Amino acid sequence: MELLFEKSRCGRGLSLLPACDVPEVQPCDCQLRKDAPRLPQLSEAELSRHYTALSKRAHGLNDGFYPLGSCTMKYNPKINDEMANLPGFTGIHPLQPVSSMQGCLKALDELSQLLCAITGMDDMTFQPAAGAHGEFTGIALIKAYHESRGDMGRKKIIVPDSAHGTNPASANMNGFAIVNIPSAADGCIDLEALKAALGPDTAGLMLTNPNTVGKFDKNITEITRLVHEAGGLCYYDGANLNAVMGVVRPGDMGFDVIHLNLHKTFSTPHGGGGPGSGAVGCKEILAPFLPIPRVVKKEEQYVLCNDFPQSIGKVKSFYGNFLVVLRALSYVLTLGSEGIAEAAENAVLNANYMKKLLEDVYPVAFVDTCMHEFVLDLSQLKKETGCSAMDIAKGLLDYGVHPPTMYFPLIVHEALMIEPTETESKETLEEVAEIFRSLREKAYQDPEALHNAPLSTPVRRLDDVRAARTPVLKYDFEPAPAE
Ligand SMILES: *Cc1c(COP(=O)(O)O)cnc(C)c1O
C-alpha cells in the first residue's frame, strides 16, 4: 500500500483555515522556520480513502474476537465515546479560568469518588497517562512516604516472578532495587519466599491480583499483613480489575496504593498506543504526596489547588487525559454498582467456560477455576509437532481472530494467555474454541502449513526481531536536489 508521502502530488489539497478573528501577531525571525514543512499534499477524498483502507487492514474490537490476555480488550459502548465528544468537553482549554470549567472539574471529582468507592481507596489522581506511568507515580508516593518519615533505609521493592514487566521497571525508575520472588506451584505468591524477602530494607510489594496467570491469591490478606508488619507498603497493579470490580476491593485486601487502567477496564478503546489513563488511587496516608494540581471543592466551587507542600509534583502536563476520564465516568454511571459487578462476574464466567472448552486438548498452566483469564501451556504440543505458541497464534489470524497474548507470563513456556472478556457471547466463545481445536489438529497433521501461517492477511509472517531492532519510524525523503 502506498504511503501518504508517495501519494502526494505537489499543489494538491487545500487549506480551509478560517479567517483570523483575533489581532495578528508577527513572530520574530528566530521563531520562524527556515524551510517549509514537507507535508503530504492530497485531496480530502484521497486522504479519507487512505485512512479507510488502512482501517480495513487492521483488526479491532468492531471486527471480531480479541482475547489478548492482561489487556481486557472488551467492546467499549459507543455511548461513552459520544459523551466524551460533547462540545462542552472537547472545546475547553486547560488554561481557561476555573470558573468557566466547573463541569469538567466536577466530572474529575465525581469519577474519583466513584472509583475510590469501587477500589476502597481514599483519594485519586488522573494525571498518569498509562498503566506503567501510574505504577511509576504510585511507587513515587511510597518513596515519598518513607522519606517523609525519615525512614531512609527502605531501598527494595518486592515483585513476584509472574509480574508484568512494567512493575520492576517502574520501581527501578524510582531508584529501588528489585527483589524477585518465585510463585508457588499454584501460581500464587510463595509465602515462605515472601517472608524471607521481607526486612527493614523493604519499601513495599507490587502485586497484581488476580495475577497474570488468572489466579486470585487466596492468601492476599496475609500477604499484605506481612508486608505492613515489616514496615512496607502494598502496591496493587489494577490492570486486572475487570475480574473483581464491584465484587472485592483492593483497599479491603490491604493495599495502600493502586493504579487502574481506565483504557482497559473502564471503556477507552486502546491498542496502538492511543491516549490512556493510569489513574492512581491511594489510602489517606499517601494522599499528601499525590501529584498537583488537585481538584478541591471550596464553598460549592471547584478549584485547582497546588498547595500541597509534600506533593511529588507533576507527572504530566495539566490534569491527565481528560476524555478518557469522561468515558470511564459515563461507563460507571451507565452500569451502576450492580452492572459493574455483573460485568466482572461475566468476565470470569466467560473465561472459565472457554477454558473448559479447551482444556482437554490444550493443557492449562494452572488448573482449577480461573478468574478473568487463563494461560495455556503449549510446550507439549511444540515437542510433539514442532508447532509453537507463535504458530497457533499466527494460524488464528487466518480465521479473523486476534491472537491471545503470547509468551507471557514468563513463568510458563509456550504460553498463550486468553482473556475473552464479558462482552463476548457464548456462541463466539464456542466458535473460537472450535478454531483453536482445529488448529491443534492441523499441528499434528500438517505442521508445515502452520509454520507458514498466516496466508490471508495483508502482510504475511513478520520478522519480529528485525521490526523491534531496526524499526523504521519516519519517512525517508529523498535528499533534496541541489539548488
Ligand atoms: C497492561 C498492564 C500494565 C501496563 O499498562 P499500560 O497502560 O500498558 O502502561 C501493567 N500491568 C499489567 C498486569 C498489565 O496488564
Short mmCIF file of C-alpha atoms and ligand atoms in Angstrom, two decimals, residues 69-72 129-135 162-167 208 210-212 237-240 259 261 263-264 270 276-278 373 408, ligand 1:
data_model
loop_
_atom_site.label_atom_id
_atom_site.label_comp_id
_atom_site.label_asym_id
_atom_site.label_seq_id
_atom_site.Cartn_x
_atom_site.Cartn_y
_atom_site.Cartn_z
CA GLY A 69 -4.74 -11.61 27.90
CA SER A 70 -3.98 -8.98 30.55
CA CYS A 71 -5.22 -6.28 28.17
CA THR A 72 -9.01 -6.50 28.65
CA ALA A 129 -1.26 8.70 31.05
CA ALA A 130 -0.98 4.90 31.17
CA GLY A 131 -0.71 1.94 33.49
CA ALA A 132 3.07 1.94 33.63
CA HIS A 133 3.01 5.69 34.27
CA GLY A 134 0.56 5.06 37.12
CA GLU A 135 2.90 2.46 38.58
CA SER A 162 4.63 -13.54 37.43
CA ALA A 163 4.54 -9.72 37.34
CA HIS A 164 4.07 -7.59 34.26
CA GLY A 165 7.45 -6.28 33.14
CA THR A 166 6.41 -2.72 33.84
CA ASN A 167 6.32 -3.45 37.62
CA THR A 208 -1.37 -7.99 40.56
CA PRO A 210 -5.82 -11.70 40.21
CA ASN A 211 -2.33 -12.21 38.88
CA THR A 212 -1.17 -12.72 35.33
CA ASP A 237 -1.41 -3.32 39.88
CA GLY A 238 -5.05 -2.87 38.92
CA ALA A 239 -4.73 -3.86 35.27
CA ASN A 240 -6.80 -6.95 36.10
CA HIS A 259 -3.36 2.09 39.59
CA ASN A 261 -6.01 1.15 33.54
CA HIS A 263 -8.25 2.22 28.99
CA LYS A 264 -8.62 -1.45 29.85
CA HIS A 270 -6.83 1.00 23.28
CA GLY A 276 -4.89 6.13 28.15
CA SER A 277 -5.20 6.82 31.83
CA GLY A 278 -3.37 5.12 34.67
CA GLU A 373 -8.19 -15.13 32.05
CA PHE A 408 3.66 -14.07 28.86
C1 LIG B 1 -1.31 -3.50 30.73
C2 LIG B 1 -0.66 -3.80 32.00
C3 LIG B 1 0.20 -2.87 32.61
C4 LIG B 1 0.68 -1.59 31.94
O1 LIG B 1 -0.30 -0.75 31.48
P1 LIG B 1 -0.05 0.24 30.25
O2 LIG B 1 -1.25 1.10 30.20
O3 LIG B 1 0.14 -0.62 29.05
O4 LIG B 1 1.20 1.02 30.56
C5 LIG B 1 0.69 -3.19 33.86
N1 LIG B 1 0.40 -4.35 34.46
C6 LIG B 1 -0.41 -5.27 33.89
C7 LIG B 1 -0.72 -6.55 34.64
C8 LIG B 1 -0.96 -5.02 32.64
O5 LIG B 1 -1.75 -5.94 32.07
#
